[in-house]
JSON list of C-alpha atoms in Angstrom, two decimals:
[
{"chain": "G", "resi": 1, "resn": "GLU", "atom": "CA", "xyz": [39.66, 19.18, -24.66]},
{"chain": "G", "resi": 2, "resn": "ASP", "atom": "CA", "xyz": [36.94, 19.57, -22.04]},
{"chain": "G", "resi": 3, "resn": "GLN", "atom": "CA", "xyz": [38.49, 20.19, -18.66]},
{"chain": "G", "resi": 4, "resn": "VAL", "atom": "CA", "xyz": [37.60, 21.20, -15.09]},
{"chain": "G", "resi": 5, "resn": "THR", "atom": "CA", "xyz": [40.15, 22.62, -12.63]},
{"chain": "G", "resi": 6, "resn": "GLN", "atom": "CA", "xyz": [39.33, 23.29, -9.00]},
{"chain": "G", "resi": 7, "resn": "SER", "atom": "CA", "xyz": [41.32, 25.46, -6.61]},
{"chain": "G", "resi": 8, "resn": "PRO", "atom": "CA", "xyz": [42.58, 25.41, -4.00]},
{"chain": "G", "resi": 9, "resn": "GLU", "atom": "CA", "xyz": [43.15, 21.67, -3.49]},
{"chain": "G", "resi": 10, "resn": "ALA", "atom": "CA", "xyz": [42.60, 22.16, 0.24]},
{"chain": "G", "resi": 11, "resn": "LEU", "atom": "CA", "xyz": [41.30, 25.03, 2.34]},
{"chain": "G", "resi": 12, "resn": "ARG", "atom": "CA", "xyz": [41.44, 25.40, 6.10]},
{"chain": "G", "resi": 13, "resn": "LEU", "atom": "CA", "xyz": [39.11, 27.93, 7.72]},
{"chain": "G", "resi": 14, "resn": "GLN", "atom": "CA", "xyz": [38.18, 28.96, 11.21]},
{"chain": "G", "resi": 15, "resn": "GLU", "atom": "CA", "xyz": [34.52, 28.74, 12.07]},
{"chain": "G", "resi": 16, "resn": "GLY", "atom": "CA", "xyz": [32.85, 31.92, 10.82]},
{"chain": "G", "resi": 17, "resn": "GLU", "atom": "CA", "xyz": [35.63, 32.75, 8.35]},
{"chain": "G", "resi": 18, "resn": "SER", "atom": "CA", "xyz": [33.98, 33.20, 4.94]},
{"chain": "G", "resi": 19, "resn": "SER", "atom": "CA", "xyz": [35.76, 32.18, 1.74]},
{"chain": "G", "resi": 20, "resn": "SER", "atom": "CA", "xyz": [35.28, 30.96, -1.83]},
{"chain": "G", "resi": 21, "resn": "LEU", "atom": "CA", "xyz": [36.14, 27.87, -3.83]},
{"chain": "G", "resi": 22, "resn": "ASN", "atom": "CA", "xyz": [36.94, 28.18, -7.52]},
{"chain": "G", "resi": 23, "resn": "CYS", "atom": "CA", "xyz": [36.04, 25.97, -10.47]},
{"chain": "G", "resi": 24, "resn": "SER", "atom": "CA", "xyz": [37.51, 26.87, -13.87]},
{"chain": "G", "resi": 25, "resn": "TYR", "atom": "CA", "xyz": [36.24, 25.03, -16.91]},
{"chain": "G", "resi": 26, "resn": "THR", "atom": "CA", "xyz": [36.73, 24.71, -20.62]},
{"chain": "G", "resi": 27, "resn": "VAL", "atom": "CA", "xyz": [33.94, 23.00, -22.49]},
{"chain": "G", "resi": 28, "resn": "SER", "atom": "CA", "xyz": [32.46, 23.54, -25.91]},
{"chain": "G", "resi": 29, "resn": "GLY", "atom": "CA", "xyz": [28.90, 24.49, -25.23]},
{"chain": "G", "resi": 30, "resn": "LEU", "atom": "CA", "xyz": [28.19, 24.25, -21.52]},
{"chain": "G", "resi": 31, "resn": "ARG", "atom": "CA", "xyz": [24.95, 22.42, -20.84]},
{"chain": "G", "resi": 32, "resn": "GLY", "atom": "CA", "xyz": [25.19, 22.65, -17.07]},
{"chain": "G", "resi": 33, "resn": "LEU", "atom": "CA", "xyz": [27.64, 23.10, -14.19]},
{"chain": "G", "resi": 34, "resn": "PHE", "atom": "CA", "xyz": [27.15, 21.09, -11.03]},
{"chain": "G", "resi": 35, "resn": "TRP", "atom": "CA", "xyz": [28.37, 21.34, -7.46]},
{"chain": "G", "resi": 36, "resn": "TYR", "atom": "CA", "xyz": [28.44, 18.29, -5.20]},
{"chain": "G", "resi": 37, "resn": "ARG", "atom": "CA", "xyz": [29.48, 17.74, -1.60]},
{"chain": "G", "resi": 38, "resn": "GLN", "atom": "CA", "xyz": [31.29, 14.52, -0.65]},
{"chain": "G", "resi": 39, "resn": "ASP", "atom": "CA", "xyz": [31.84, 13.37, 2.91]},
{"chain": "G", "resi": 40, "resn": "PRO", "atom": "CA", "xyz": [34.60, 10.82, 3.68]},
{"chain": "G", "resi": 41, "resn": "GLY", "atom": "CA", "xyz": [33.59, 7.28, 2.76]},
{"chain": "G", "resi": 42, "resn": "LYS", "atom": "CA", "xyz": [30.39, 8.39, 1.03]},
{"chain": "G", "resi": 43, "resn": "GLY", "atom": "CA", "xyz": [29.15, 9.15, -2.44]},
{"chain": "G", "resi": 44, "resn": "PRO", "atom": "CA", "xyz": [28.80, 12.72, -3.75]},
{"chain": "G", "resi": 45, "resn": "GLU", "atom": "CA", "xyz": [25.64, 14.54, -2.77]},
{"chain": "G", "resi": 46, "resn": "PHE", "atom": "CA", "xyz": [24.08, 17.07, -5.14]},
{"chain": "G", "resi": 47, "resn": "LEU", "atom": "CA", "xyz": [24.10, 20.75, -4.19]},
{"chain": "G", "resi": 48, "resn": "PHE", "atom": "CA", "xyz": [23.43, 22.96, -7.24]},
{"chain": "G", "resi": 49, "resn": "THR", "atom": "CA", "xyz": [23.08, 23.10, -11.00]},
{"chain": "G", "resi": 50, "resn": "LEU", "atom": "CA", "xyz": [23.84, 26.33, -12.89]},
{"chain": "G", "resi": 51, "resn": "TYR", "atom": "CA", "xyz": [23.06, 26.77, -16.56]},
{"chain": "G", "resi": 52, "resn": "SER", "atom": "CA", "xyz": [24.04, 30.24, -17.74]},
{"chain": "G", "resi": 53, "resn": "ALA", "atom": "CA", "xyz": [26.48, 33.04, -16.92]},
{"chain": "G", "resi": 54, "resn": "GLY", "atom": "CA", "xyz": [25.15, 35.32, -14.23]},
{"chain": "G", "resi": 55, "resn": "GLU", "atom": "CA", "xyz": [23.06, 32.66, -12.56]},
{"chain": "G", "resi": 56, "resn": "GLU", "atom": "CA", "xyz": [23.29, 32.27, -8.78]},
{"chain": "G", "resi": 57, "resn": "LYS", "atom": "CA", "xyz": [21.86, 29.69, -6.38]},
{"chain": "G", "resi": 58, "resn": "GLU", "atom": "CA", "xyz": [21.87, 29.57, -2.60]},
{"chain": "G", "resi": 59, "resn": "LYS", "atom": "CA", "xyz": [21.42, 26.93, 0.05]},
{"chain": "G", "resi": 60, "resn": "GLU", "atom": "CA", "xyz": [21.97, 27.75, 3.71]},
{"chain": "G", "resi": 61, "resn": "ARG", "atom": "CA", "xyz": [25.57, 29.05, 3.98]},
{"chain": "G", "resi": 62, "resn": "LEU", "atom": "CA", "xyz": [26.46, 28.18, 0.38]},
{"chain": "G", "resi": 63, "resn": "LYS", "atom": "CA", "xyz": [26.06, 30.30, -2.74]},
{"chain": "G", "resi": 64, "resn": "ALA", "atom": "CA", "xyz": [27.14, 29.20, -6.21]},
{"chain": "G", "resi": 65, "resn": "THR", "atom": "CA", "xyz": [27.77, 31.64, -9.04]},
{"chain": "G", "resi": 66, "resn": "LEU", "atom": "CA", "xyz": [28.64, 31.15, -12.70]},
{"chain": "G", "resi": 67, "resn": "THR", "atom": "CA", "xyz": [30.54, 33.12, -15.33]},
{"chain": "G", "resi": 68, "resn": "LYS", "atom": "CA", "xyz": [31.50, 32.07, -18.86]},
{"chain": "G", "resi": 69, "resn": "LYS", "atom": "CA", "xyz": [34.79, 30.58, -17.66]},
{"chain": "G", "resi": 70, "resn": "GLU", "atom": "CA", "xyz": [34.40, 29.73, -13.98]},
{"chain": "G", "resi": 71, "resn": "SER", "atom": "CA", "xyz": [32.14, 29.11, -11.06]},
{"chain": "G", "resi": 72, "resn": "PHE", "atom": "CA", "xyz": [32.55, 30.04, -7.44]},
{"chain": "G", "resi": 73, "resn": "LEU", "atom": "CA", "xyz": [31.16, 28.36, -4.35]},
{"chain": "G", "resi": 74, "resn": "HIS", "atom": "CA", "xyz": [30.97, 31.00, -1.64]},
{"chain": "G", "resi": 75, "resn": "ILE", "atom": "CA", "xyz": [30.79, 29.79, 1.94]},
{"chain": "G", "resi": 76, "resn": "THR", "atom": "CA", "xyz": [29.51, 32.35, 4.42]},
{"chain": "G", "resi": 77, "resn": "ALA", "atom": "CA", "xyz": [30.30, 31.95, 8.13]},
{"chain": "G", "resi": 78, "resn": "PRO", "atom": "CA", "xyz": [31.15, 28.24, 7.81]},
{"chain": "G", "resi": 79, "resn": "LYS", "atom": "CA", "xyz": [30.61, 25.74, 10.58]},
{"chain": "G", "resi": 80, "resn": "PRO", "atom": "CA", "xyz": [32.61, 22.56, 11.31]},
{"chain": "G", "resi": 81, "resn": "GLU", "atom": "CA", "xyz": [29.82, 20.48, 9.74]},
{"chain": "G", "resi": 82, "resn": "ASP", "atom": "CA", "xyz": [30.59, 22.16, 6.39]},
{"chain": "G", "resi": 83, "resn": "SER", "atom": "CA", "xyz": [33.89, 20.27, 6.33]},
{"chain": "G", "resi": 84, "resn": "ALA", "atom": "CA", "xyz": [33.84, 18.03, 3.25]},
{"chain": "G", "resi": 85, "resn": "THR", "atom": "CA", "xyz": [35.19, 17.76, -0.27]},
{"chain": "G", "resi": 86, "resn": "TYR", "atom": "CA", "xyz": [33.35, 19.94, -2.77]},
{"chain": "G", "resi": 87, "resn": "LEU", "atom": "CA", "xyz": [33.25, 18.70, -6.35]},
{"chain": "G", "resi": 88, "resn": "CYS", "atom": "CA", "xyz": [32.54, 20.72, -9.46]},
{"chain": "G", "resi": 89, "resn": "ALA", "atom": "CA", "xyz": [31.44, 19.11, -12.72]},
{"chain": "G", "resi": 90, "resn": "VAL", "atom": "CA", "xyz": [30.41, 20.28, -16.19]},
{"chain": "G", "resi": 91, "resn": "GLN", "atom": "CA", "xyz": [28.19, 18.70, -18.77]},
{"chain": "G", "resi": 92, "resn": "ALA", "atom": "CA", "xyz": [28.74, 19.22, -22.46]},
{"chain": "G", "resi": 93, "resn": "PRO", "atom": "CA", "xyz": [26.10, 18.92, -25.17]},
{"chain": "G", "resi": 94, "resn": "GLY", "atom": "CA", "xyz": [24.94, 15.35, -25.62]},
{"chain": "G", "resi": 95, "resn": "GLY", "atom": "CA", "xyz": [24.14, 15.20, -21.94]},
{"chain": "G", "resi": 96, "resn": "PHE", "atom": "CA", "xyz": [25.58, 11.82, -21.02]},
{"chain": "G", "resi": 97, "resn": "LYS", "atom": "CA", "xyz": [29.15, 12.70, -20.20]},
{"chain": "G", "resi": 98, "resn": "THR", "atom": "CA", "xyz": [29.89, 14.77, -17.14]},
{"chain": "G", "resi": 99, "resn": "ILE", "atom": "CA", "xyz": [33.47, 15.91, -16.44]},
{"chain": "G", "resi": 100, "resn": "PHE", "atom": "CA", "xyz": [34.46, 16.24, -12.79]},
{"chain": "G", "resi": 101, "resn": "GLY", "atom": "CA", "xyz": [37.17, 18.30, -11.18]},
{"chain": "G", "resi": 102, "resn": "ALA", "atom": "CA", "xyz": [39.46, 16.79, -8.53]},
{"chain": "G", "resi": 103, "resn": "GLY", "atom": "CA", "xyz": [37.67, 18.64, -5.75]},
{"chain": "G", "resi": 104, "resn": "THR", "atom": "CA", "xyz": [38.52, 21.04, -2.93]},
{"chain": "G", "resi": 105, "resn": "ARG", "atom": "CA", "xyz": [38.87, 19.60, 0.56]},
{"chain": "G", "resi": 106, "resn": "LEU", "atom": "CA", "xyz": [37.44, 22.05, 3.06]},
{"chain": "G", "resi": 107, "resn": "PHE", "atom": "CA", "xyz": [38.32, 21.88, 6.75]},
{"chain": "G", "resi": 108, "resn": "VAL", "atom": "CA", "xyz": [36.46, 24.15, 9.17]},
{"chain": "G", "resi": 109, "resn": "LYS", "atom": "CA", "xyz": [37.86, 24.33, 12.68]},
{"chain": "G", "resi": 110, "resn": "ALA", "atom": "CA", "xyz": [35.72, 25.29, 15.66]},
{"chain": "L", "resi": 1, "resn": "ASN", "atom": "CA", "xyz": [13.50, 4.35, -0.55]},
{"chain": "L", "resi": 2, "resn": "ALA", "atom": "CA", "xyz": [17.13, 3.27, -0.64]},
{"chain": "L", "resi": 3, "resn": "GLY", "atom": "CA", "xyz": [18.06, 5.33, -3.73]},
{"chain": "L", "resi": 4, "resn": "VAL", "atom": "CA", "xyz": [21.21, 3.77, -5.17]},
{"chain": "L", "resi": 5, "resn": "THR", "atom": "CA", "xyz": [22.62, 0.65, -3.53]},
{"chain": "L", "resi": 6, "resn": "GLN", "atom": "CA", "xyz": [26.07, -0.75, -4.27]},
{"chain": "L", "resi": 7, "resn": "THR", "atom": "CA", "xyz": [27.51, -4.07, -3.18]},
{"chain": "L", "resi": 8, "resn": "PRO", "atom": "CA", "xyz": [29.98, -4.91, -1.85]},
{"chain": "L", "resi": 9, "resn": "LYS", "atom": "CA", "xyz": [31.27, -1.92, 0.12]},
{"chain": "L", "resi": 10, "resn": "PHE", "atom": "CA", "xyz": [34.81, -3.26, 0.38]},
{"chain": "L", "resi": 11, "resn": "GLN", "atom": "CA", "xyz": [36.72, -5.89, -1.57]},
{"chain": "L", "resi": 12, "resn": "VAL", "atom": "CA", "xyz": [40.29, -7.10, -1.79]},
{"chain": "L", "resi": 13, "resn": "LEU", "atom": "CA", "xyz": [41.31, -9.06, -4.87]},
{"chain": "L", "resi": 14, "resn": "LYS", "atom": "CA", "xyz": [44.47, -10.73, -5.99]},
{"chain": "L", "resi": 15, "resn": "THR", "atom": "CA", "xyz": [45.88, -9.79, -9.38]},
{"chain": "L", "resi": 16, "resn": "GLY", "atom": "CA", "xyz": [44.14, -11.83, -12.07]},
{"chain": "L", "resi": 17, "resn": "GLN", "atom": "CA", "xyz": [40.99, -12.54, -10.07]},
{"chain": "L", "resi": 18, "resn": "SER", "atom": "CA", "xyz": [37.59, -11.51, -11.38]},
{"chain": "L", "resi": 19, "resn": "MET", "atom": "CA", "xyz": [34.62, -9.94, -9.67]},
{"chain": "L", "resi": 20, "resn": "THR", "atom": "CA", "xyz": [31.38, -8.13, -10.33]},
{"chain": "L", "resi": 21, "resn": "LEU", "atom": "CA", "xyz": [30.28, -4.93, -8.65]},
{"chain": "L", "resi": 22, "resn": "GLN", "atom": "CA", "xyz": [26.54, -4.64, -8.28]},
{"chain": "L", "resi": 23, "resn": "CYS", "atom": "CA", "xyz": [24.39, -1.51, -8.46]},
{"chain": "L", "resi": 24, "resn": "ALA", "atom": "CA", "xyz": [20.64, -1.18, -8.06]},
{"chain": "L", "resi": 25, "resn": "GLN", "atom": "CA", "xyz": [18.43, 1.91, -8.09]},
{"chain": "L", "resi": 26, "resn": "ASP", "atom": "CA", "xyz": [14.81, 2.23, -7.02]},
{"chain": "L", "resi": 27, "resn": "MET", "atom": "CA", "xyz": [14.25, 5.68, -8.54]},
{"chain": "L", "resi": 28, "resn": "ASN", "atom": "CA", "xyz": [12.89, 4.46, -11.89]},
{"chain": "L", "resi": 29, "resn": "HIS", "atom": "CA", "xyz": [15.56, 6.40, -13.77]},
{"chain": "L", "resi": 30, "resn": "ASN", "atom": "CA", "xyz": [16.58, 5.44, -17.29]},
{"chain": "L", "resi": 31, "resn": "SER", "atom": "CA", "xyz": [20.29, 6.23, -17.13]},
{"chain": "L", "resi": 32, "resn": "MET", "atom": "CA", "xyz": [22.95, 4.65, -14.96]},
{"chain": "L", "resi": 33, "resn": "TYR", "atom": "CA", "xyz": [26.69, 5.28, -14.73]},
{"chain": "L", "resi": 34, "resn": "TRP", "atom": "CA", "xyz": [29.84, 3.72, -13.34]},
{"chain": "L", "resi": 35, "resn": "TYR", "atom": "CA", "xyz": [32.68, 6.00, -12.18]},
{"chain": "L", "resi": 36, "resn": "ARG", "atom": "CA", "xyz": [36.01, 5.44, -10.54]},
{"chain": "L", "resi": 37, "resn": "GLN", "atom": "CA", "xyz": [37.56, 7.92, -8.10]},
{"chain": "L", "resi": 38, "resn": "ASP", "atom": "CA", "xyz": [41.31, 8.08, -7.49]},
{"chain": "L", "resi": 39, "resn": "PRO", "atom": "CA", "xyz": [43.22, 10.43, -5.17]},
{"chain": "L", "resi": 40, "resn": "GLY", "atom": "CA", "xyz": [43.94, 13.78, -6.77]},
{"chain": "L", "resi": 41, "resn": "MET", "atom": "CA", "xyz": [41.72, 13.05, -9.75]},
{"chain": "L", "resi": 42, "resn": "GLY", "atom": "CA", "xyz": [38.12, 13.73, -10.50]},
{"chain": "L", "resi": 43, "resn": "LEU", "atom": "CA", "xyz": [35.52, 11.07, -10.93]},
{"chain": "L", "resi": 44, "resn": "ARG", "atom": "CA", "xyz": [36.13, 9.36, -14.27]},
{"chain": "L", "resi": 45, "resn": "LEU", "atom": "CA", "xyz": [33.40, 7.71, -16.26]},
{"chain": "L", "resi": 46, "resn": "ILE", "atom": "CA", "xyz": [33.98, 4.03, -17.01]},
{"chain": "L", "resi": 47, "resn": "TYR", "atom": "CA", "xyz": [30.73, 3.04, -18.73]},
{"chain": "L", "resi": 48, "resn": "TYR", "atom": "CA", "xyz": [27.20, 4.34, -18.88]},
{"chain": "L", "resi": 49, "resn": "SER", "atom": "CA", "xyz": [23.80, 3.08, -19.86]},
{"chain": "L", "resi": 50, "resn": "ALA", "atom": "CA", "xyz": [21.37, 5.61, -21.27]},
{"chain": "L", "resi": 51, "resn": "SER", "atom": "CA", "xyz": [18.47, 3.18, -21.09]},
{"chain": "L", "resi": 52, "resn": "GLU", "atom": "CA", "xyz": [17.69, -0.46, -20.48]},
{"chain": "L", "resi": 53, "resn": "GLY", "atom": "CA", "xyz": [19.40, -2.56, -23.11]},
{"chain": "L", "resi": 54, "resn": "THR", "atom": "CA", "xyz": [22.07, -0.03, -24.07]},
{"chain": "L", "resi": 55, "resn": "THR", "atom": "CA", "xyz": [25.61, 0.55, -22.80]},
{"chain": "L", "resi": 56, "resn": "ASP", "atom": "CA", "xyz": [28.42, 2.82, -23.97]},
{"chain": "L", "resi": 57, "resn": "LYS", "atom": "CA", "xyz": [32.05, 3.37, -23.14]},
{"chain": "L", "resi": 58, "resn": "GLY", "atom": "CA", "xyz": [33.13, 6.31, -21.07]},
{"chain": "L", "resi": 59, "resn": "GLU", "atom": "CA", "xyz": [36.55, 7.82, -20.54]},
{"chain": "L", "resi": 60, "resn": "VAL", "atom": "CA", "xyz": [38.34, 4.78, -19.02]},
{"chain": "L", "resi": 61, "resn": "PRO", "atom": "CA", "xyz": [36.62, 1.53, -20.15]},
{"chain": "L", "resi": 62, "resn": "ASN", "atom": "CA", "xyz": [39.66, -0.70, -20.62]},
{"chain": "L", "resi": 63, "resn": "GLY", "atom": "CA", "xyz": [39.66, -3.74, -18.33]},
{"chain": "L", "resi": 64, "resn": "TYR", "atom": "CA", "xyz": [35.96, -3.47, -17.53]},
{"chain": "L", "resi": 65, "resn": "ASN", "atom": "CA", "xyz": [32.68, -4.83, -18.85]},
{"chain": "L", "resi": 66, "resn": "VAL", "atom": "CA", "xyz": [29.14, -3.90, -17.91]},
{"chain": "L", "resi": 67, "resn": "SER", "atom": "CA", "xyz": [25.67, -5.39, -18.03]},
{"chain": "L", "resi": 68, "resn": "ARG", "atom": "CA", "xyz": [22.40, -3.50, -17.80]},
{"chain": "L", "resi": 69, "resn": "LEU", "atom": "CA", "xyz": [20.39, -6.38, -16.41]},
{"chain": "L", "resi": 70, "resn": "ASN", "atom": "CA", "xyz": [17.10, -4.48, -16.28]},
{"chain": "L", "resi": 71, "resn": "LYS", "atom": "CA", "xyz": [16.00, -0.93, -15.56]},
{"chain": "L", "resi": 72, "resn": "ARG", "atom": "CA", "xyz": [17.04, -1.20, -11.91]},
{"chain": "L", "resi": 73, "resn": "GLU", "atom": "CA", "xyz": [20.38, -2.96, -12.12]},
{"chain": "L", "resi": 74, "resn": "PHE", "atom": "CA", "xyz": [23.71, -2.10, -13.74]},
{"chain": "L", "resi": 75, "resn": "SER", "atom": "CA", "xyz": [26.74, -4.26, -12.97]},
{"chain": "L", "resi": 76, "resn": "LEU", "atom": "CA", "xyz": [30.44, -3.69, -13.54]},
{"chain": "L", "resi": 77, "resn": "ARG", "atom": "CA", "xyz": [32.76, -6.65, -14.10]},
{"chain": "L", "resi": 78, "resn": "LEU", "atom": "CA", "xyz": [36.51, -6.89, -13.80]},
{"chain": "L", "resi": 79, "resn": "GLU", "atom": "CA", "xyz": [37.57, -9.99, -15.72]},
{"chain": "L", "resi": 80, "resn": "SER", "atom": "CA", "xyz": [41.22, -10.02, -14.65]},
{"chain": "L", "resi": 81, "resn": "ALA", "atom": "CA", "xyz": [41.93, -7.49, -11.93]},
{"chain": "L", "resi": 82, "resn": "ALA", "atom": "CA", "xyz": [45.12, -5.43, -12.01]},
{"chain": "L", "resi": 83, "resn": "PRO", "atom": "CA", "xyz": [46.68, -3.23, -9.31]},
{"chain": "L", "resi": 84, "resn": "SER", "atom": "CA", "xyz": [45.88, -0.18, -11.49]},
{"chain": "L", "resi": 85, "resn": "GLN", "atom": "CA", "xyz": [42.21, -0.92, -10.87]},
{"chain": "L", "resi": 86, "resn": "THR", "atom": "CA", "xyz": [42.60, -0.22, -7.15]},
{"chain": "L", "resi": 87, "resn": "SER", "atom": "CA", "xyz": [40.11, 2.59, -6.67]},
{"chain": "L", "resi": 88, "resn": "VAL", "atom": "CA", "xyz": [36.77, 3.60, -5.24]},
{"chain": "L", "resi": 89, "resn": "TYR", "atom": "CA", "xyz": [33.92, 2.81, -7.61]},
{"chain": "L", "resi": 90, "resn": "PHE", "atom": "CA", "xyz": [30.68, 4.74, -7.67]},
{"chain": "L", "resi": 91, "resn": "CYS", "atom": "CA", "xyz": [27.42, 3.98, -9.38]},
{"chain": "L", "resi": 92, "resn": "ALA", "atom": "CA", "xyz": [25.17, 6.93, -10.19]},
{"chain": "L", "resi": 93, "resn": "THR", "atom": "CA", "xyz": [21.86, 7.64, -11.81]},
{"chain": "L", "resi": 94, "resn": "PRO", "atom": "CA", "xyz": [20.81, 11.09, -13.06]},
{"chain": "L", "resi": 95, "resn": "ASP", "atom": "CA", "xyz": [17.24, 12.30, -12.85]},
{"chain": "L", "resi": 96, "resn": "VAL", "atom": "CA", "xyz": [15.07, 12.38, -15.94]},
{"chain": "L", "resi": 97, "resn": "LEU", "atom": "CA", "xyz": [16.16, 15.90, -16.96]},
{"chain": "L", "resi": 98, "resn": "ASN", "atom": "CA", "xyz": [19.82, 15.17, -16.15]},
{"chain": "L", "resi": 99, "resn": "THR", "atom": "CA", "xyz": [19.86, 18.09, -13.72]},
{"chain": "L", "resi": 100, "resn": "GLU", "atom": "CA", "xyz": [21.37, 16.12, -10.84]},
{"chain": "L", "resi": 101, "resn": "ALA", "atom": "CA", "xyz": [22.81, 12.69, -10.21]},
{"chain": "L", "resi": 102, "resn": "PHE", "atom": "CA", "xyz": [22.28, 10.36, -7.27]},
{"chain": "L", "resi": 103, "resn": "PHE", "atom": "CA", "xyz": [25.27, 8.33, -6.17]},
{"chain": "L", "resi": 104, "resn": "GLY", "atom": "CA", "xyz": [25.70, 5.10, -4.29]},
{"chain": "L", "resi": 105, "resn": "GLN", "atom": "CA", "xyz": [27.94, 4.81, -1.24]},
{"chain": "L", "resi": 106, "resn": "GLY", "atom": "CA", "xyz": [30.80, 3.40, -3.26]},
{"chain": "L", "resi": 107, "resn": "THR", "atom": "CA", "xyz": [32.85, 0.20, -3.40]},
{"chain": "L", "resi": 108, "resn": "ARG", "atom": "CA", "xyz": [36.41, 0.43, -2.19]},
{"chain": "L", "resi": 109, "resn": "LEU", "atom": "CA", "xyz": [38.43, -2.09, -4.22]},
{"chain": "L", "resi": 110, "resn": "THR", "atom": "CA", "xyz": [42.04, -3.03, -3.55]},
{"chain": "L", "resi": 111, "resn": "VAL", "atom": "CA", "xyz": [43.93, -5.25, -5.97]},
{"chain": "L", "resi": 112, "resn": "VAL", "atom": "CA", "xyz": [47.12, -6.74, -4.57]}
]
């Protein structure tokens, strides 16, 4: 069964304290792995798509990496405005069904 | 451009009442999706429409119906609301290559 597990459920950091969020997945034939950011009361906002093991993408303080079994979202020197829930999702062949993880709630304290 | 617009933003229903959630996109995308989001769970697909005139069941379709009214609009109907349908509902539309999805602001539905 296709599945996405994110850890930790919640992460509290001090401003400037770098860390990583994990997304483990099982899917037969990964078509793409997605990272989204979701602020309270809003819809998810797209961050990255990764397609193959070894691929990396960066945006400001965020870097996403992908292996055959998991993806990491590295946050370097976070700021309070990075506080949000980060969602990971995978897409299997066929393209229309995307499986989401439960998310990691990130809190960054000034 | 508004992107993806959902109405209403909030709704309280009594058990057994019906309602329709509306979604409209101005991005000229073919596909549209309805998800529900519950605490501690990932977004779960209710129904999707790959193109105008087609709809398919997702992971949790029971208790819901959908209509793809035209390319812009995709509505979700609850015929007889139940407390288990208390959730936040999101409409989304992926880009042409399915590389990213654009989400609406959500509808927070409470069934009492």
